[in-house]
Amino acid sequence: MGIALTGMTISYHAVEAADTRIYIDPGHGGSDPGASANGLQEKDITLKIALKTRDILNEQYSGHTIKLSRTSDVTKSLNERTNEANNWGTNFFVSIHINSGGATGYESYTWNGSYANKERTNAIRRTIHNETVGQTGFIDRGAKEANLHVLRKTSSPAILTENGFIDNAADADKLKTDAFIEEIAQAHADGIAKALGLPAK
Ligand SMILES: [Zn+2]
C-alpha cells in the first residue's frame, strides 16, 4: 500500500493476496476403481462429491481458485496428483475417499509425520471434520493420522476424508442419493471456507 506510483499495481496485488488455491482430489479413477460394493464404485462417488464441493465453493464463497486432480473417470497416479498440486502452489489440499471394511461413519486423516504445517493442518482438518459430521449425521470415527502419499508429499496443509463405508448397506444406500452427496459436499465446502477464511458471497 506504500506504493503511490500506480493504483493498478496495488489492486493487482490485492487480488492475488485474496486468492487461496484449493486442490480437490477425488480419490482413484480410471483403471483404479477404489473400493467396490453394493453396486457402487468408490471412484464414481469421490468424483461426484469433489465436483459438487467445487461448485458450492464457487457459488457460495469467494477469495479462492480451485483445481481438481480429475474431472472425469481417468487414471492418475498419486505422484501426478501431488506434483501437480505442489507445482500449482496449492494452499490447501483435500483428498476425498469412501471407506470400506464393514464399519460405518466418517473419519479424516492428516500425515502422521513431523512437519512445519502440522498444527495448522490439524486445525483446518478439525474444522472440516466437525462440519462434515455435524451436517451429514455420520457416526464420528475420529480425527486420525496416517502415512499416506497424498498427505506426506503435498507441500501445503493436506487432509484426506473417508465419507462412509461403501460396503455398509446403510451408508451405501445414502451414497446412492444425490441429496446425500450434496450434503457431504456442502459440509466440505462450508468447512473449507471456515477453515481458510473464505468470505461468503
Ligand atoms: Zn480410497
PDB file of C-alpha atoms and ligand atoms in Angstrom:
ATOM      1  CA  MET A   1       0.000   0.000   0.000  1.00  0.00           C
ATOM      2  CA  GLY A   2       3.065   2.282   0.290  1.00  0.00           C
ATOM      3  CA  ILE A   3       3.419   2.349  -3.487  1.00  0.00           C
ATOM      4  CA  ALA A   4       1.841   5.571  -4.735  1.00  0.00           C
ATOM      5  CA  LEU A   5       3.078   5.300  -8.309  1.00  0.00           C
ATOM      6  CA  THR A   6       0.337   3.156  -9.819  1.00  0.00           C
ATOM      7  CA  GLY A   7      -3.035   2.203  -8.484  1.00  0.00           C
ATOM      8  CA  MET A   8      -3.031  -0.677 -10.949  1.00  0.00           C
ATOM      9  CA  THR A   9      -0.171  -2.374  -9.103  1.00  0.00           C
ATOM     10  CA  ILE A  10      -1.948  -2.117  -5.763  1.00  0.00           C
ATOM     11  CA  SER A  11      -5.194  -3.657  -6.977  1.00  0.00           C
ATOM     12  CA  TYR A  12      -3.312  -6.420  -8.785  1.00  0.00           C
ATOM     13  CA  HIS A  13      -1.583  -7.468  -5.576  1.00  0.00           C
ATOM     14  CA  ALA A  14      -4.795  -7.168  -3.572  1.00  0.00           C
ATOM     15  CA  VAL A  15      -6.451  -9.658  -5.912  1.00  0.00           C
ATOM     16  CA  GLU A  16      -3.526 -12.049  -5.715  1.00  0.00           C
ATOM     17  CA  ALA A  17      -3.358 -11.924  -1.928  1.00  0.00           C
ATOM     18  CA  ALA A  18      -7.022 -12.885  -1.663  1.00  0.00           C
ATOM     19  CA  ASP A  19      -6.615 -15.904  -3.927  1.00  0.00           C
ATOM     20  CA  THR A  20      -6.430 -19.112  -1.903  1.00  0.00           C
ATOM     21  CA  ARG A  21      -5.543 -22.070  -4.103  1.00  0.00           C
ATOM     22  CA  ILE A  22      -7.562 -25.148  -3.204  1.00  0.00           C
ATOM     23  CA  TYR A  23      -6.694 -28.510  -4.760  1.00  0.00           C
ATOM     24  CA  ILE A  24      -9.525 -31.039  -4.565  1.00  0.00           C
ATOM     25  CA  ASP A  25      -8.540 -34.650  -5.233  1.00  0.00           C
ATOM     26  CA  PRO A  26     -11.315 -37.151  -5.994  1.00  0.00           C
ATOM     27  CA  GLY A  27      -9.716 -40.442  -4.934  1.00  0.00           C
ATOM     28  CA  HIS A  28      -8.958 -43.186  -7.511  1.00  0.00           C
ATOM     29  CA  GLY A  29     -10.310 -43.064 -11.097  1.00  0.00           C
ATOM     30  CA  GLY A  30      -9.919 -44.805 -14.454  1.00  0.00           C
ATOM     31  CA  SER A  31      -8.325 -48.230 -14.077  1.00  0.00           C
ATOM     32  CA  ASP A  32      -8.328 -47.841 -10.271  1.00  0.00           C
ATOM     33  CA  PRO A  33     -11.941 -48.069  -9.059  1.00  0.00           C
ATOM     34  CA  GLY A  34     -11.053 -47.972  -5.355  1.00  0.00           C
ATOM     35  CA  ALA A  35     -13.422 -49.977  -3.196  1.00  0.00           C
ATOM     36  CA  SER A  36     -16.499 -51.581  -4.752  1.00  0.00           C
ATOM     37  CA  ALA A  37     -19.646 -52.917  -3.078  1.00  0.00           C
ATOM     38  CA  ASN A  38     -23.423 -52.614  -3.126  1.00  0.00           C
ATOM     39  CA  GLY A  39     -23.364 -51.705  -6.813  1.00  0.00           C
ATOM     40  CA  LEU A  40     -21.115 -48.706  -6.170  1.00  0.00           C
ATOM     41  CA  GLN A  41     -17.549 -47.892  -7.120  1.00  0.00           C
ATOM     42  CA  GLU A  42     -15.572 -45.542  -4.896  1.00  0.00           C
ATOM     43  CA  LYS A  43     -14.092 -43.604  -7.858  1.00  0.00           C
ATOM     44  CA  ASP A  44     -17.557 -42.523  -9.039  1.00  0.00           C
ATOM     45  CA  ILE A  45     -18.719 -41.235  -5.655  1.00  0.00           C
ATOM     46  CA  THR A  46     -15.493 -39.382  -4.887  1.00  0.00           C
ATOM     47  CA  LEU A  47     -15.783 -37.600  -8.250  1.00  0.00           C
ATOM     48  CA  LYS A  48     -19.394 -36.588  -7.591  1.00  0.00           C
ATOM     49  CA  ILE A  49     -18.530 -35.205  -4.152  1.00  0.00           C
ATOM     50  CA  ALA A  50     -15.488 -33.337  -5.495  1.00  0.00           C
ATOM     51  CA  LEU A  51     -17.356 -31.736  -8.409  1.00  0.00           C
ATOM     52  CA  LYS A  52     -20.200 -30.689  -6.127  1.00  0.00           C
ATOM     53  CA  THR A  53     -17.816 -29.315  -3.498  1.00  0.00           C
ATOM     54  CA  ARG A  54     -16.132 -27.222  -6.212  1.00  0.00           C
ATOM     55  CA  ASP A  55     -19.462 -25.913  -7.476  1.00  0.00           C
ATOM     56  CA  ILE A  56     -20.717 -24.989  -3.995  1.00  0.00           C
ATOM     57  CA  LEU A  57     -17.458 -23.221  -3.095  1.00  0.00           C
ATOM     58  CA  ASN A  58     -17.640 -21.232  -6.343  1.00  0.00           C
ATOM     59  CA  GLU A  59     -21.326 -20.396  -5.935  1.00  0.00           C
ATOM     60  CA  GLN A  60     -21.315 -19.506  -2.241  1.00  0.00           C
ATOM     61  CA  TYR A  61     -17.795 -18.276  -1.415  1.00  0.00           C
ATOM     62  CA  SER A  62     -15.111 -16.027  -2.869  1.00  0.00           C
ATOM     63  CA  GLY A  63     -11.378 -15.449  -2.487  1.00  0.00           C
ATOM     64  CA  HIS A  64     -10.278 -18.779  -3.911  1.00  0.00           C
ATOM     65  CA  THR A  65      -9.327 -20.698  -7.030  1.00  0.00           C
ATOM     66  CA  ILE A  66      -9.961 -24.429  -7.306  1.00  0.00           C
ATOM     67  CA  LYS A  67      -8.150 -27.120  -9.270  1.00  0.00           C
ATOM     68  CA  LEU A  68      -9.311 -30.743  -9.351  1.00  0.00           C
ATOM     69  CA  SER A  69      -6.939 -33.664  -9.856  1.00  0.00           C
ATOM     70  CA  ARG A  70      -9.545 -35.056 -12.263  1.00  0.00           C
ATOM     71  CA  THR A  71     -12.984 -34.001 -13.500  1.00  0.00           C
ATOM     72  CA  SER A  72     -13.806 -37.301 -15.240  1.00  0.00           C
ATOM     73  CA  ASP A  73     -13.103 -41.018 -14.956  1.00  0.00           C
ATOM     74  CA  VAL A  74      -9.388 -41.033 -15.780  1.00  0.00           C
ATOM     75  CA  THR A  75      -6.366 -42.818 -14.355  1.00  0.00           C
ATOM     76  CA  LYS A  76      -3.922 -40.565 -12.483  1.00  0.00           C
ATOM     77  CA  SER A  77      -1.079 -41.670 -10.234  1.00  0.00           C
ATOM     78  CA  LEU A  78      -0.615 -40.380  -6.710  1.00  0.00           C
ATOM     79  CA  ASN A  79       2.687 -38.761  -7.765  1.00  0.00           C
ATOM     80  CA  GLU A  80       0.977 -36.935 -10.628  1.00  0.00           C
ATOM     81  CA  ARG A  81      -1.608 -35.584  -8.196  1.00  0.00           C
ATOM     82  CA  THR A  82       0.801 -34.306  -5.563  1.00  0.00           C
ATOM     83  CA  ASN A  83       3.317 -32.988  -8.127  1.00  0.00           C
ATOM     84  CA  GLU A  84       0.554 -31.073  -9.863  1.00  0.00           C
ATOM     85  CA  ALA A  85      -0.697 -29.637  -6.589  1.00  0.00           C
ATOM     86  CA  ASN A  86       2.797 -28.600  -5.482  1.00  0.00           C
ATOM     87  CA  ASN A  87       3.704 -27.092  -8.868  1.00  0.00           C
ATOM     88  CA  TRP A  88       0.485 -25.080  -8.854  1.00  0.00           C
ATOM     89  CA  GLY A  89       1.371 -23.539  -5.490  1.00  0.00           C
ATOM     90  CA  THR A  90      -1.571 -25.114  -3.691  1.00  0.00           C
ATOM     91  CA  ASN A  91      -2.521 -23.548  -0.352  1.00  0.00           C
ATOM     92  CA  PHE A  92      -4.778 -26.401   0.762  1.00  0.00           C
ATOM     93  CA  PHE A  93      -5.174 -29.982  -0.484  1.00  0.00           C
ATOM     94  CA  VAL A  94      -8.147 -32.249   0.244  1.00  0.00           C
ATOM     95  CA  SER A  95      -8.393 -35.837  -0.972  1.00  0.00           C
ATOM     96  CA  ILE A  96     -11.885 -37.329  -0.968  1.00  0.00           C
ATOM     97  CA  HIS A  97     -12.475 -41.050  -0.411  1.00  0.00           C
ATOM     98  CA  ILE A  98     -15.095 -43.615   0.577  1.00  0.00           C
ATOM     99  CA  ASN A  99     -14.135 -46.182   3.189  1.00  0.00           C
ATOM    100  CA  SER A 100     -14.528 -49.956   3.200  1.00  0.00           C
ATOM    101  CA  GLY A 101     -14.082 -52.727   5.726  1.00  0.00           C
ATOM    102  CA  GLY A 102     -17.524 -53.254   7.173  1.00  0.00           C
ATOM    103  CA  ALA A 103     -17.862 -50.371   9.637  1.00  0.00           C
ATOM    104  CA  THR A 104     -19.912 -47.171   9.272  1.00  0.00           C
ATOM    105  CA  GLY A 105     -19.349 -43.419   9.567  1.00  0.00           C
ATOM    106  CA  TYR A 106     -16.843 -40.660   8.831  1.00  0.00           C
ATOM    107  CA  GLU A 107     -13.147 -40.329   9.589  1.00  0.00           C
ATOM    108  CA  SER A 108     -10.434 -37.979   8.373  1.00  0.00           C
ATOM    109  CA  TYR A 109      -6.651 -38.127   8.142  1.00  0.00           C
ATOM    110  CA  THR A 110      -3.610 -35.919   8.331  1.00  0.00           C
ATOM    111  CA  TRP A 111       0.003 -37.067   7.914  1.00  0.00           C
ATOM    112  CA  ASN A 112       1.494 -38.789  10.957  1.00  0.00           C
ATOM    113  CA  GLY A 113       4.991 -37.378  10.301  1.00  0.00           C
ATOM    114  CA  SER A 114       6.513 -34.277  11.854  1.00  0.00           C
ATOM    115  CA  TYR A 115       6.346 -31.190   9.649  1.00  0.00           C
ATOM    116  CA  ALA A 116       6.128 -27.417   9.828  1.00  0.00           C
ATOM    117  CA  ASN A 117       2.434 -27.121   8.939  1.00  0.00           C
ATOM    118  CA  LYS A 118       1.241 -29.813  11.322  1.00  0.00           C
ATOM    119  CA  GLU A 119      -0.566 -27.668  13.878  1.00  0.00           C
ATOM    120  CA  ARG A 120      -2.310 -25.602  11.210  1.00  0.00           C
ATOM    121  CA  THR A 121      -3.131 -28.719   9.174  1.00  0.00           C
ATOM    122  CA  ASN A 122      -4.809 -30.350  12.158  1.00  0.00           C
ATOM    123  CA  ALA A 123      -6.741 -27.171  12.951  1.00  0.00           C
ATOM    124  CA  ILE A 124      -8.057 -26.990   9.366  1.00  0.00           C
ATOM    125  CA  ARG A 125      -8.897 -30.689   9.482  1.00  0.00           C
ATOM    126  CA  ARG A 126     -10.761 -30.295  12.775  1.00  0.00           C
ATOM    127  CA  THR A 127     -12.998 -27.583  11.324  1.00  0.00           C
ATOM    128  CA  ILE A 128     -13.852 -29.626   8.211  1.00  0.00           C
ATOM    129  CA  HIS A 129     -14.259 -32.789  10.284  1.00  0.00           C
ATOM    130  CA  ASN A 130     -16.747 -31.182  12.680  1.00  0.00           C
ATOM    131  CA  GLU A 131     -18.659 -29.546   9.840  1.00  0.00           C
ATOM    132  CA  THR A 132     -18.984 -32.846   7.961  1.00  0.00           C
ATOM    133  CA  VAL A 133     -20.030 -34.931  10.971  1.00  0.00           C
ATOM    134  CA  GLY A 134     -22.444 -32.198  12.033  1.00  0.00           C
ATOM    135  CA  GLN A 135     -24.126 -31.731   8.657  1.00  0.00           C
ATOM    136  CA  THR A 136     -24.266 -35.351   7.459  1.00  0.00           C
ATOM    137  CA  GLY A 137     -25.128 -37.153  10.677  1.00  0.00           C
ATOM    138  CA  PHE A 138     -22.317 -39.652  10.010  1.00  0.00           C
ATOM    139  CA  ILE A 139     -21.090 -41.519  13.073  1.00  0.00           C
ATOM    140  CA  ASP A 140     -17.819 -39.845  14.100  1.00  0.00           C
ATOM    141  CA  ARG A 141     -14.990 -42.393  13.801  1.00  0.00           C
ATOM    142  CA  GLY A 142     -12.421 -39.801  14.717  1.00  0.00           C
ATOM    143  CA  ALA A 143      -9.689 -37.476  13.501  1.00  0.00           C
ATOM    144  CA  LYS A 144      -6.765 -39.757  12.688  1.00  0.00           C
ATOM    145  CA  GLU A 145      -3.197 -39.672  11.370  1.00  0.00           C
ATOM    146  CA  ALA A 146      -1.609 -41.982   8.797  1.00  0.00           C
ATOM    147  CA  ASN A 147       1.393 -42.206   6.487  1.00  0.00           C
ATOM    148  CA  LEU A 148      -0.450 -41.700   3.188  1.00  0.00           C
ATOM    149  CA  HIS A 149       1.244 -40.486  -0.016  1.00  0.00           C
ATOM    150  CA  VAL A 150      -1.067 -37.551  -0.695  1.00  0.00           C
ATOM    151  CA  LEU A 151      -0.634 -36.293   2.868  1.00  0.00           C
ATOM    152  CA  ARG A 152       3.131 -36.854   3.027  1.00  0.00           C
ATOM    153  CA  LYS A 153       4.059 -35.498  -0.416  1.00  0.00           C
ATOM    154  CA  THR A 154       1.887 -32.382  -0.518  1.00  0.00           C
ATOM    155  CA  SER A 155       3.744 -29.212   0.484  1.00  0.00           C
ATOM    156  CA  SER A 156       0.639 -27.396   1.722  1.00  0.00           C
ATOM    157  CA  PRO A 157      -1.667 -28.473   4.555  1.00  0.00           C
ATOM    158  CA  ALA A 158      -3.348 -31.665   3.310  1.00  0.00           C
ATOM    159  CA  ILE A 159      -6.198 -33.778   4.596  1.00  0.00           C
ATOM    160  CA  LEU A 160      -7.985 -36.931   3.443  1.00  0.00           C
ATOM    161  CA  THR A 161     -11.662 -37.564   4.174  1.00  0.00           C
ATOM    162  CA  GLU A 162     -13.357 -41.002   4.294  1.00  0.00           C
ATOM    163  CA  ASN A 163     -17.064 -40.441   3.746  1.00  0.00           C
ATOM    164  CA  GLY A 164     -18.937 -43.521   4.876  1.00  0.00           C
ATOM    165  CA  PHE A 165     -18.376 -47.191   4.073  1.00  0.00           C
ATOM    166  CA  ILE A 166     -19.203 -48.442   0.594  1.00  0.00           C
ATOM    167  CA  ASP A 167     -19.665 -51.987   1.930  1.00  0.00           C
ATOM    168  CA  ASN A 168     -22.105 -50.941   4.640  1.00  0.00           C
ATOM    169  CA  ALA A 169     -25.647 -51.253   3.286  1.00  0.00           C
ATOM    170  CA  ALA A 170     -26.999 -48.197   5.124  1.00  0.00           C
ATOM    171  CA  ASP A 171     -24.064 -45.947   4.139  1.00  0.00           C
ATOM    172  CA  ALA A 172     -24.239 -47.222   0.550  1.00  0.00           C
ATOM    173  CA  ASP A 173     -27.972 -46.502   0.323  1.00  0.00           C
ATOM    174  CA  LYS A 174     -27.318 -42.897   1.347  1.00  0.00           C
ATOM    175  CA  LEU A 175     -24.329 -42.555  -1.000  1.00  0.00           C
ATOM    176  CA  LYS A 176     -26.595 -43.577  -3.880  1.00  0.00           C
ATOM    177  CA  THR A 177     -28.686 -40.408  -3.493  1.00  0.00           C
ATOM    178  CA  ASP A 178     -27.798 -37.003  -4.949  1.00  0.00           C
ATOM    179  CA  ALA A 179     -29.223 -35.349  -1.829  1.00  0.00           C
ATOM    180  CA  PHE A 180     -26.675 -37.047   0.416  1.00  0.00           C
ATOM    181  CA  ILE A 181     -23.775 -36.401  -1.980  1.00  0.00           C
ATOM    182  CA  GLU A 182     -24.816 -32.748  -1.831  1.00  0.00           C
ATOM    183  CA  GLU A 183     -24.867 -32.796   1.978  1.00  0.00           C
ATOM    184  CA  ILE A 184     -21.309 -34.123   2.081  1.00  0.00           C
ATOM    185  CA  ALA A 185     -20.206 -31.550  -0.494  1.00  0.00           C
ATOM    186  CA  GLN A 186     -21.915 -28.667   1.316  1.00  0.00           C
ATOM    187  CA  ALA A 187     -20.276 -29.716   4.570  1.00  0.00           C
ATOM    188  CA  HIS A 188     -16.842 -29.943   2.925  1.00  0.00           C
ATOM    189  CA  ALA A 189     -17.344 -26.537   1.271  1.00  0.00           C
ATOM    190  CA  ASP A 190     -18.509 -24.860   4.482  1.00  0.00           C
ATOM    191  CA  GLY A 191     -15.690 -26.450   6.471  1.00  0.00           C
ATOM    192  CA  ILE A 192     -13.041 -25.446   3.920  1.00  0.00           C
ATOM    193  CA  ALA A 193     -14.394 -21.888   3.752  1.00  0.00           C
ATOM    194  CA  LYS A 194     -14.489 -21.563   7.527  1.00  0.00           C
ATOM    195  CA  ALA A 195     -11.025 -23.043   7.988  1.00  0.00           C
ATOM    196  CA  LEU A 196      -9.391 -20.954   5.247  1.00  0.00           C
ATOM    197  CA  GLY A 197     -11.341 -17.763   5.952  1.00  0.00           C
ATOM    198  CA  LEU A 198     -13.110 -17.528   2.581  1.00  0.00           C
ATOM    199  CA  PRO A 199     -15.790 -14.813   2.571  1.00  0.00           C
ATOM    200  CA  ALA A 200     -19.365 -15.849   1.809  1.00  0.00           C
ATOM    201  CA  LYS A 201     -20.843 -14.307  -1.337  1.00  0.00           C
TER     202      LYS A 201
HETATM  203 ZN    ZN B   1      -9.971 -44.543  -1.435  1.00  0.00          ZN
END
